[in-house]
CSV table of C-alpha atoms and ligand atoms in Angstrom, one decimal:
chain,number,residue,atom,x,y,z
A,1,MET,CA,-160.8,-255.9,-161.9
A,2,SER,CA,-162.1,-254.4,-158.5
A,3,ARG,CA,-165.3,-255.9,-157.2
A,4,MET,CA,-166.0,-252.8,-155.3
A,5,ALA,CA,-169.5,-251.3,-155.9
A,6,SER,CA,-169.6,-248.0,-157.8
A,7,ARG,CA,-171.4,-246.4,-154.9
A,8,VAL,CA,-168.3,-246.6,-152.8
A,9,ALA,CA,-165.5,-246.9,-155.4
A,10,SER,CA,-165.3,-243.1,-155.9
A,11,LEU,CA,-165.2,-242.3,-152.1
A,12,GLY,CA,-161.4,-243.1,-151.6
A,13,THR,CA,-160.0,-243.5,-148.0
A,14,THR,CA,-160.3,-240.9,-145.5
A,15,ILE,CA,-157.5,-238.3,-145.0
A,16,PHE,CA,-157.4,-239.0,-141.3
A,17,ALA,CA,-156.3,-242.5,-141.8
A,18,GLU,CA,-153.7,-241.4,-144.3
A,19,MET,CA,-152.2,-238.6,-142.2
A,20,THR,CA,-152.1,-240.7,-139.1
A,21,ALA,CA,-150.3,-243.6,-140.9
A,22,LEU,CA,-147.7,-241.0,-142.2
A,23,ALA,CA,-147.4,-239.4,-138.7
A,24,THR,CA,-146.8,-242.8,-137.1
A,25,ALA,CA,-144.4,-244.0,-139.8
A,26,LYS,CA,-142.2,-240.8,-139.4
A,27,GLY,CA,-142.6,-240.4,-135.7
A,28,ALA,CA,-144.3,-236.9,-136.1
A,29,LEU,CA,-146.4,-235.3,-133.4
A,30,ASN,CA,-149.9,-235.9,-134.7
A,31,LEU,CA,-152.0,-232.6,-134.6
A,32,GLY,CA,-154.0,-234.1,-137.5
A,33,GLN,CA,-156.7,-236.4,-136.2
A,34,GLY,CA,-159.4,-234.7,-134.1
A,35,ALA,CA,-159.2,-237.1,-131.2
A,36,PRO,CA,-157.8,-236.3,-127.7
A,37,ASP,CA,-154.5,-238.0,-126.8
A,38,PHE,CA,-155.5,-237.9,-123.1
A,39,ASN,CA,-158.1,-239.9,-121.1
A,40,PRO,CA,-161.6,-238.6,-120.3
A,41,PRO,CA,-162.2,-237.0,-116.9
A,42,PRO,CA,-162.0,-239.5,-114.0
A,43,GLU,CA,-165.8,-239.2,-113.3
A,44,VAL,CA,-166.5,-240.5,-116.8
A,45,MET,CA,-164.1,-243.4,-116.3
A,46,THR,CA,-165.9,-244.3,-113.0
A,47,TRP,CA,-169.3,-244.2,-114.5
A,48,ALA,CA,-168.1,-246.4,-117.4
A,49,GLN,CA,-166.8,-249.0,-114.8
A,50,GLU,CA,-170.0,-248.8,-112.8
A,51,ALA,CA,-172.1,-249.3,-116.0
A,52,LEU,CA,-170.0,-252.5,-116.7
A,53,GLN,CA,-171.3,-254.0,-113.5
A,54,THR,CA,-175.0,-253.4,-114.3
A,55,PRO,CA,-177.0,-256.0,-116.1
A,56,CYS,CA,-177.1,-254.1,-119.4
A,57,HIS,CA,-175.0,-256.4,-121.7
A,58,GLN,CA,-177.7,-257.4,-124.2
A,59,TYR,CA,-179.2,-255.4,-127.1
A,60,ALA,CA,-180.5,-252.0,-125.8
A,61,HIS,CA,-183.8,-250.6,-127.0
A,62,GLY,CA,-183.4,-249.7,-130.7
A,63,TRP,CA,-184.1,-246.0,-129.9
A,64,GLY,CA,-181.8,-246.1,-126.9
A,65,TYR,CA,-182.6,-246.8,-123.3
A,66,PRO,CA,-185.5,-244.6,-122.0
A,67,GLU,CA,-183.1,-243.4,-119.2
A,68,VAL,CA,-180.6,-242.0,-121.8
A,69,ARG,CA,-183.3,-240.5,-124.0
A,70,SER,CA,-184.7,-238.6,-120.9
A,71,ALA,CA,-181.1,-237.5,-120.0
A,72,ILE,CA,-180.6,-236.2,-123.6
A,73,VAL,CA,-184.0,-234.4,-123.5
A,74,GLU,CA,-183.0,-232.8,-120.1
A,75,HIS,CA,-179.7,-231.7,-121.6
A,76,ALA,CA,-181.5,-230.0,-124.5
A,77,ARG,CA,-183.9,-228.3,-122.1
A,78,HIS,CA,-181.1,-227.1,-119.8
A,79,PHE,CA,-178.8,-225.6,-122.5
A,80,TYR,CA,-181.3,-224.6,-125.2
A,81,GLY,CA,-184.7,-224.3,-123.5
A,82,GLN,CA,-186.1,-227.1,-125.9
A,83,THR,CA,-189.1,-229.2,-125.0
A,84,LEU,CA,-188.8,-232.6,-126.5
A,85,ASP,CA,-190.7,-235.9,-126.1
A,86,PRO,CA,-188.3,-238.6,-125.0
A,87,GLN,CA,-190.5,-241.3,-126.6
A,88,ARG,CA,-190.6,-239.9,-130.1
A,89,GLU,CA,-188.2,-237.1,-130.6
A,90,VAL,CA,-184.9,-238.5,-129.6
A,91,LEU,CA,-182.8,-241.4,-131.1
A,92,VAL,CA,-179.6,-242.7,-129.7
A,93,THR,CA,-177.1,-243.3,-132.6
A,94,ASN,CA,-173.6,-244.7,-132.9
A,95,GLY,CA,-172.0,-241.3,-132.9
A,96,ALA,CA,-173.1,-238.4,-134.9
A,97,THR,CA,-171.5,-240.3,-137.9
A,98,GLU,CA,-174.3,-242.9,-137.9
A,99,GLY,CA,-176.9,-240.1,-137.4
A,100,ILE,CA,-175.6,-238.4,-140.6
A,101,PHE,CA,-175.6,-241.5,-142.7
A,102,ALA,CA,-179.0,-242.7,-141.3
A,103,ALA,CA,-180.5,-239.2,-141.9
A,104,MET,CA,-179.4,-239.1,-145.5
A,105,GLN,CA,-180.8,-242.6,-146.0
A,106,GLY,CA,-184.0,-241.7,-144.2
A,107,LEU,CA,-184.8,-238.3,-145.5
A,108,VAL,CA,-183.1,-237.9,-149.0
A,109,GLU,CA,-184.7,-239.4,-152.1
A,110,ALA,CA,-182.5,-240.2,-155.1
A,111,GLY,CA,-182.2,-236.9,-157.1
A,112,ASP,CA,-182.9,-234.6,-154.2
A,113,GLU,CA,-180.5,-231.7,-153.8
A,114,VAL,CA,-178.6,-231.3,-150.6
A,115,ILE,CA,-176.7,-228.1,-149.8
A,116,LEU,CA,-173.2,-228.5,-148.2
A,117,LEU,CA,-171.1,-225.6,-146.9
A,118,GLU,CA,-167.4,-226.0,-147.9
A,119,PRO,CA,-165.3,-226.9,-146.2
A,120,PHE,CA,-167.5,-229.8,-144.8
A,121,TYR,CA,-166.9,-232.7,-142.5
A,122,ASP,CA,-166.0,-235.5,-144.9
A,123,SER,CA,-168.6,-238.0,-144.2
A,124,TYR,CA,-171.3,-235.6,-145.3
A,125,LEU,CA,-170.6,-235.9,-149.0
A,126,ALA,CA,-170.3,-239.7,-148.7
A,127,GLY,CA,-173.6,-239.8,-146.9
A,128,VAL,CA,-175.3,-237.6,-149.6
A,129,LEU,CA,-173.9,-239.6,-152.5
A,130,MET,CA,-174.7,-243.1,-151.0
A,131,ALA,CA,-178.3,-241.9,-150.6
A,132,GLY,CA,-178.4,-240.9,-154.3
A,133,GLY,CA,-178.7,-237.2,-153.4
A,134,VAL,CA,-177.2,-234.5,-155.6
A,135,PRO,CA,-174.8,-232.2,-153.6
A,136,ARG,CA,-174.8,-228.4,-154.1
A,137,PHE,CA,-171.7,-226.7,-152.7
A,138,VAL,CA,-171.5,-223.2,-151.2
A,139,PRO,CA,-168.0,-222.0,-150.0
A,140,LEU,CA,-167.3,-220.3,-146.7
A,141,HIS,CA,-164.8,-217.6,-147.4
A,142,ALA,CA,-161.5,-217.2,-145.6
A,143,PRO,CA,-160.4,-215.7,-143.3
A,144,THR,CA,-163.7,-215.2,-141.4
A,145,TRP,CA,-165.4,-218.3,-143.1
A,146,THR,CA,-168.6,-216.5,-143.8
A,147,PHE,CA,-170.9,-217.5,-146.7
A,148,ASP,CA,-171.9,-215.0,-149.3
A,149,PRO,CA,-175.7,-214.6,-148.9
A,150,GLN,CA,-176.2,-214.4,-152.7
A,151,GLU,CA,-174.2,-217.6,-153.3
A,152,LEU,CA,-176.2,-219.4,-150.6
A,153,ARG,CA,-179.5,-218.2,-151.9
A,154,ALA,CA,-178.6,-219.2,-155.4
A,155,ALA,CA,-178.0,-222.8,-154.2
A,156,PHE,CA,-181.7,-223.1,-152.9
A,157,SER,CA,-184.3,-224.3,-155.5
A,158,PRO,CA,-187.5,-226.4,-155.6
A,159,ARG,CA,-185.2,-229.4,-155.9
A,160,THR,CA,-183.5,-228.8,-152.5
A,161,LYS,CA,-184.5,-231.2,-149.8
A,162,LEU,CA,-182.0,-230.4,-147.1
A,163,ILE,CA,-179.0,-228.2,-146.0
A,164,LEU,CA,-176.3,-229.7,-143.9
A,165,LEU,CA,-174.8,-227.3,-141.4
A,166,ASN,CA,-172.1,-227.7,-138.8
A,167,THR,CA,-171.7,-225.3,-135.9
A,168,PRO,CA,-169.2,-224.8,-134.2
A,169,HIS,CA,-167.6,-225.7,-137.4
A,170,ASN,CA,-164.8,-228.2,-138.3
A,171,PRO,CA,-162.3,-227.4,-139.7
A,172,THR,CA,-162.5,-223.7,-139.5
A,173,GLY,CA,-163.4,-223.2,-135.8
A,174,LYS,CA,-166.2,-220.8,-136.8
A,175,VAL,CA,-169.2,-220.5,-134.6
A,176,PHE,CA,-172.2,-219.3,-136.8
A,177,SER,CA,-173.8,-216.2,-135.5
A,178,ARG,CA,-177.5,-215.9,-134.8
A,179,ALA,CA,-177.8,-213.5,-137.8
A,180,GLU,CA,-176.2,-216.1,-140.1
A,181,LEU,CA,-178.4,-218.9,-138.8
A,182,GLN,CA,-181.4,-216.7,-139.2
A,183,PHE,CA,-180.5,-216.1,-142.8
A,184,ILE,CA,-180.3,-219.9,-143.3
A,185,ALA,CA,-183.5,-220.4,-141.4
A,186,ASP,CA,-185.4,-217.9,-143.6
A,187,LEU,CA,-184.2,-219.6,-146.7
A,188,CYS,CA,-185.2,-223.1,-145.3
A,189,GLN,CA,-188.7,-221.7,-144.8
A,190,GLU,CA,-189.0,-219.9,-148.0
A,191,PHE,CA,-188.0,-223.0,-150.0
A,192,ASP,CA,-189.6,-225.6,-147.7
A,193,VAL,CA,-186.1,-227.2,-147.0
A,194,LEU,CA,-185.1,-229.4,-144.0
A,195,ALA,CA,-181.9,-228.6,-142.0
A,196,LEU,CA,-179.5,-231.1,-140.5
A,197,SER,CA,-177.5,-229.4,-137.8
A,198,ASP,CA,-174.4,-231.2,-136.6
A,199,GLU,CA,-173.5,-229.7,-133.3
A,200,VAL,CA,-170.9,-232.2,-131.9
A,201,TYR,CA,-168.8,-229.3,-130.8
A,202,GLU,CA,-171.7,-227.5,-129.0
A,203,HIS,CA,-169.8,-227.1,-125.8
A,204,ILE,CA,-166.3,-226.2,-127.1
A,205,VAL,CA,-166.8,-222.5,-127.6
A,206,PHE,CA,-164.5,-219.6,-126.6
A,207,GLU,CA,-165.0,-216.2,-124.9
A,208,GLY,CA,-167.1,-213.8,-127.1
A,209,ALA,CA,-168.8,-216.6,-129.1
A,210,GLN,CA,-172.1,-218.2,-128.3
A,211,HIS,CA,-173.4,-221.5,-129.8
A,212,VAL,CA,-176.9,-221.0,-131.1
A,213,ARG,CA,-179.0,-224.1,-131.8
A,214,LEU,CA,-180.7,-223.7,-135.2
A,215,ALA,CA,-183.7,-225.7,-134.1
A,216,THR,CA,-184.6,-223.0,-131.6
A,217,LEU,CA,-185.0,-220.3,-134.2
A,218,ASP,CA,-188.7,-219.4,-135.0
A,219,GLY,CA,-190.2,-221.9,-137.4
A,220,MET,CA,-187.1,-224.2,-137.3
A,221,ALA,CA,-188.2,-226.8,-134.7
A,222,GLU,CA,-190.3,-228.7,-137.1
A,223,ARG,CA,-187.8,-228.8,-140.0
A,224,THR,CA,-184.4,-229.3,-138.1
A,225,LEU,CA,-182.7,-232.5,-137.1
A,226,THR,CA,-180.0,-231.8,-134.6
A,227,LEU,CA,-177.1,-234.2,-134.2
A,228,SER,CA,-174.7,-234.4,-131.4
A,229,SER,CA,-172.6,-236.8,-129.4
A,230,LEU,CA,-170.5,-237.4,-126.2
A,231,GLY,CA,-167.3,-237.9,-128.1
A,232,LYS,CA,-165.8,-234.2,-128.2
A,233,THR,CA,-167.4,-232.9,-125.0
A,234,PHE,CA,-166.2,-235.7,-122.8
A,235,SER,CA,-163.0,-236.9,-124.7
A,236,VAL,CA,-164.6,-240.2,-125.5
A,237,THR,CA,-164.5,-240.2,-129.4
A,238,GLY,CA,-164.1,-244.0,-129.4
A,239,TRP,CA,-167.4,-244.6,-127.6
A,240,LYS,CA,-169.6,-243.6,-130.4
A,241,ILE,CA,-172.6,-242.6,-128.4
A,242,GLY,CA,-174.6,-239.9,-130.2
A,243,TRP,CA,-178.1,-238.8,-130.7
A,244,ALA,CA,-180.6,-237.3,-133.2
A,245,LEU,CA,-183.3,-234.7,-132.0
A,246,GLY,CA,-186.1,-233.4,-133.9
A,247,SER,CA,-189.8,-233.6,-134.7
A,248,ALA,CA,-191.2,-237.1,-134.5
A,249,ASP,CA,-191.5,-237.5,-138.3
A,250,LEU,CA,-187.9,-236.6,-138.9
A,251,VAL,CA,-186.5,-238.8,-136.1
A,252,SER,CA,-188.5,-241.8,-137.0
A,253,ALA,CA,-187.2,-241.5,-140.6
A,254,VAL,CA,-183.7,-241.6,-139.3
A,255,ASN,CA,-184.6,-244.7,-137.1
A,256,ARG,CA,-186.2,-246.5,-140.1
A,257,ALA,CA,-182.7,-246.5,-141.5
A,258,LYS,CA,-180.8,-247.0,-138.3
A,259,GLN,CA,-182.7,-250.1,-137.4
A,260,TYR,CA,-181.1,-251.9,-140.4
A,261,ILE,CA,-177.7,-250.3,-140.0
A,262,SER,CA,-176.8,-251.1,-136.4
A,263,TYR,CA,-180.2,-251.7,-134.8
A,264,ALA,CA,-179.0,-250.3,-131.5
A,265,SER,CA,-176.1,-248.6,-129.8
A,266,ALA,CA,-173.6,-249.9,-127.2
A,267,SER,CA,-175.6,-250.8,-124.1
A,268,VAL,CA,-173.0,-250.4,-121.4
A,269,LEU,CA,-171.9,-247.0,-122.7
A,270,GLN,CA,-175.5,-245.8,-123.0
A,271,TRP,CA,-175.8,-246.6,-119.2
A,272,ALA,CA,-172.7,-244.6,-118.5
A,273,ALA,CA,-174.1,-241.8,-120.6
A,274,VAL,CA,-177.0,-241.2,-118.2
A,275,ALA,CA,-174.8,-240.0,-115.4
A,276,ILE,CA,-172.4,-238.2,-117.8
A,277,LEU,CA,-175.2,-236.2,-119.5
A,278,ASN,CA,-176.6,-235.3,-116.2
A,279,TRP,CA,-173.2,-233.9,-115.2
A,280,THR,CA,-172.7,-231.7,-118.3
A,281,PRO,CA,-173.7,-228.4,-116.8
A,282,HIS,CA,-171.0,-228.9,-114.0
A,283,TYR,CA,-168.3,-230.0,-116.4
A,284,VAL,CA,-168.7,-227.5,-119.2
A,285,PRO,CA,-166.8,-224.6,-117.6
A,286,ALA,CA,-163.8,-226.8,-116.9
A,287,LEU,CA,-163.9,-228.1,-120.4
A,288,GLN,CA,-164.0,-224.6,-121.9
A,289,ALA,CA,-161.2,-223.5,-119.6
A,290,MET,CA,-159.1,-226.5,-120.6
A,291,TYR,CA,-159.5,-226.0,-124.4
A,292,SER,CA,-159.2,-222.2,-124.2
A,293,ALA,CA,-155.7,-222.7,-122.6
A,294,LYS,CA,-154.7,-225.3,-125.3
A,295,ARG,CA,-155.9,-223.0,-128.0
A,296,ASP,CA,-153.7,-220.2,-126.7
A,297,LEU,CA,-150.7,-222.5,-126.6
A,298,LEU,CA,-151.1,-223.7,-130.2
A,299,LEU,CA,-152.2,-220.3,-131.5
A,300,SER,CA,-149.2,-218.5,-130.1
A,301,ALA,CA,-146.9,-221.2,-131.6
A,302,LEU,CA,-148.5,-220.7,-135.0
A,303,GLN,CA,-148.5,-216.9,-134.6
A,304,ALA,CA,-144.8,-217.0,-133.9
A,305,SER,CA,-144.2,-219.1,-137.1
A,306,PRO,CA,-144.5,-218.0,-140.8
A,307,LEU,CA,-148.0,-219.5,-140.8
A,308,ILE,CA,-151.0,-217.2,-140.4
A,309,PRO,CA,-153.6,-218.8,-138.2
A,310,SER,CA,-157.4,-217.9,-138.1
A,311,PRO,CA,-158.2,-217.8,-134.4
A,312,PRO,CA,-161.1,-220.2,-133.8
A,313,GLN,CA,-164.4,-219.2,-132.0
A,314,GLY,CA,-165.0,-222.8,-131.1
A,315,THR,CA,-164.0,-226.5,-131.7
A,316,TYR,CA,-160.5,-227.8,-131.1
A,317,PHE,CA,-159.1,-226.8,-134.5
A,318,ILE,CA,-157.1,-224.0,-135.9
A,319,MET,CA,-156.9,-223.3,-139.7
A,320,ALA,CA,-153.6,-221.7,-140.7
A,321,ASP,CA,-152.6,-220.0,-144.0
A,322,THR,CA,-149.5,-221.6,-145.3
A,323,SER,CA,-148.8,-219.3,-148.2
A,324,ALA,CA,-145.4,-218.2,-146.9
A,325,LEU,CA,-144.0,-221.7,-147.2
A,326,LYS,CA,-144.7,-221.8,-150.9
A,327,CYS,CA,-145.8,-225.5,-151.3
A,328,ALA,CA,-147.6,-226.7,-154.4
A,329,ASP,CA,-150.8,-227.4,-152.4
A,330,ASP,CA,-152.1,-228.3,-149.0
A,331,ARG,CA,-151.4,-232.0,-149.4
A,332,ALA,CA,-147.8,-231.2,-150.4
A,333,PHE,CA,-147.5,-228.8,-147.4
A,334,ALA,CA,-148.8,-231.5,-144.9
A,335,ALA,CA,-146.4,-234.2,-146.2
A,336,TRP,CA,-143.5,-231.6,-146.2
A,337,LEU,CA,-144.4,-230.6,-142.6
A,338,VAL,CA,-144.1,-234.1,-141.4
A,339,GLU,CA,-140.6,-234.4,-143.0
A,340,ALA,CA,-139.3,-231.0,-142.3
A,341,VAL,CA,-140.4,-230.5,-138.6
A,342,GLY,CA,-142.1,-233.6,-137.5
A,343,VAL,CA,-145.6,-232.3,-137.0
A,344,ALA,CA,-148.7,-233.7,-138.7
A,345,CYS,CA,-151.8,-231.6,-139.7
A,346,ILE,CA,-154.7,-232.3,-142.0
A,347,PRO,CA,-154.8,-230.8,-145.5
A,348,PRO,CA,-158.3,-229.3,-145.7
A,349,SER,CA,-158.9,-230.1,-149.4
A,350,ALA,CA,-160.3,-233.3,-148.0
A,351,PHE,CA,-163.2,-231.1,-146.8
A,352,TYR,CA,-164.0,-229.8,-150.3
A,353,ASN,CA,-165.6,-231.1,-153.5
A,354,ALA,CA,-163.0,-232.1,-156.1
A,355,ALA,CA,-163.9,-229.0,-158.3
A,356,HIS,CA,-163.2,-226.6,-155.3
A,357,ARG,CA,-160.1,-228.1,-153.8
A,358,SER,CA,-158.0,-225.2,-154.9
A,359,LEU,CA,-159.7,-223.1,-152.3
A,360,ALA,CA,-157.8,-225.1,-149.7
A,361,GLN,CA,-154.4,-225.1,-151.4
A,362,ASN,CA,-152.8,-222.7,-148.9
A,363,TRP,CA,-154.4,-223.9,-145.7
A,364,ALA,CA,-153.7,-226.5,-143.0
A,365,ARG,CA,-155.8,-227.7,-140.1
A,366,PHE,CA,-154.1,-228.2,-136.8
A,367,GLY,CA,-155.9,-229.8,-133.7
A,368,PHE,CA,-155.2,-228.8,-130.1
A,369,CYS,CA,-157.1,-231.7,-128.5
A,370,LYS,CA,-153.7,-232.9,-127.2
A,371,THR,CA,-151.8,-232.9,-123.9
A,372,ASP,CA,-150.0,-229.8,-123.0
A,373,GLU,CA,-146.8,-231.8,-123.3
A,374,THR,CA,-147.6,-232.7,-126.9
A,375,LEU,CA,-148.6,-229.1,-127.7
A,376,HIS,CA,-145.3,-227.7,-126.1
A,377,ALA,CA,-143.3,-230.2,-128.1
A,378,ALA,CA,-145.1,-229.3,-131.3
A,379,ALA,CA,-144.5,-225.5,-130.6
A,380,HIS,CA,-140.9,-226.2,-130.2
A,381,ARG,CA,-140.8,-228.1,-133.5
A,382,LEU,CA,-142.8,-225.3,-135.3
A,383,GLU,CA,-140.1,-222.9,-134.3
A,384,ARG,CA,-137.9,-224.5,-137.1
A,385,LEU,CA,-140.4,-223.1,-139.7
A,386,THR,CA,-139.0,-219.5,-139.2
A,387,HIS,CA,-135.7,-220.7,-140.8
A,388,LEU,CA,-137.4,-222.6,-143.6
A,389,ALA,CA,-139.7,-219.9,-145.0
B,401,PLP,C1,-168.2,-232.0,-137.7
B,401,PLP,C2,-168.2,-233.4,-137.2
B,401,PLP,N1,-169.3,-234.1,-137.1
B,401,PLP,C3,-169.3,-235.4,-136.7
B,401,PLP,C4,-168.2,-235.9,-136.3
B,401,PLP,C5,-168.1,-237.4,-135.7
B,401,PLP,O1,-168.9,-237.5,-134.6
B,401,PLP,P1,-169.0,-238.8,-133.9
B,401,PLP,O2,-167.7,-239.3,-133.4
B,401,PLP,O3,-170.0,-238.6,-132.7
B,401,PLP,O4,-169.5,-239.9,-134.8
B,401,PLP,C6,-166.9,-235.2,-136.2
B,401,PLP,C7,-165.7,-235.9,-135.8
B,401,PLP,O5,-164.6,-235.4,-136.0
B,401,PLP,C8,-167.0,-233.9,-136.7
B,401,PLP,O6,-165.9,-233.2,-136.7
């Protein structure tokens, strides 16, 4: 009999580990996992090497070194005009992932309802369930991935504690518009609900789209916890340097949990983060140019195939409709694609509650955070799909 606690027994293993293992075993090109297969910019590598030479090898301050917190506050001022207190309104976390878990532990009482927009990043549901929260699901509708205002309103009730939002959005590539965010902000205020806004792709947005920070909408500063991290912007997903921003009471609730989860975050990488964060305004144009070229490469390969991609407004993912290939569901398609053409994707049903997985049955998520060489090779392999549809 398994000795696993019931709180984790139902969670299963993540689809990323499963698809990466399959891709490796079969020698497929892995467009599944959302991690770059290239190094960070040379400046970032240099600052990491310099940080290693500084005397910062013991536990960092639990909230993060003051220098990093000041750099995060300056980043939020520069890009969003926010004014935050670096002493009380910023917490350094082990990636946004720890921020999500600690926020759920710190803010959600057992029995509180938490609204999740489907598809959602898979750690959200696990975080809600481990905190004893009750998830309420609201689908985003393909192909534009908008929510139905009536469906969203119906999910709010006096039992709702929090809504979890992600913009730019993984896996759909959607960037929520100001009007959509305003609708959510109005509901939060009407029902006295908190918002957790996961903005890890904040700098990966494409022409025509603008990333709006929910916390900057009227009345939202006090009730929004914003999470982000270095991983996606600087191609350092393994560093796990993230942060939580918000009013002092929200951030201190997150820290109450964080102090007993990890206590502090990696000291050397925090030192490196100071220079990196200060460099962000100079780097963002190059980052956006790099990812818009990679998006074009993968998008045209998918458009030339029997798949129907939804062009993303942000992130480094493309969702594609797989109906033409007539597979039983998205997991079957992902497994078949590895075998048939040697390309791995993620079946997005992993981002849905069990009851709603059928919404994902004809979709696949492809990542373009890969070298141009990998993307060209994948494009070449995807050409074979034309003969298989
Ligand atoms: C929406 C979203 N949130 C959070 C994360 C994880 O962020 P971090 O690596 O900073 O923990 C990811 C990573 O894929 C993500 O897609």
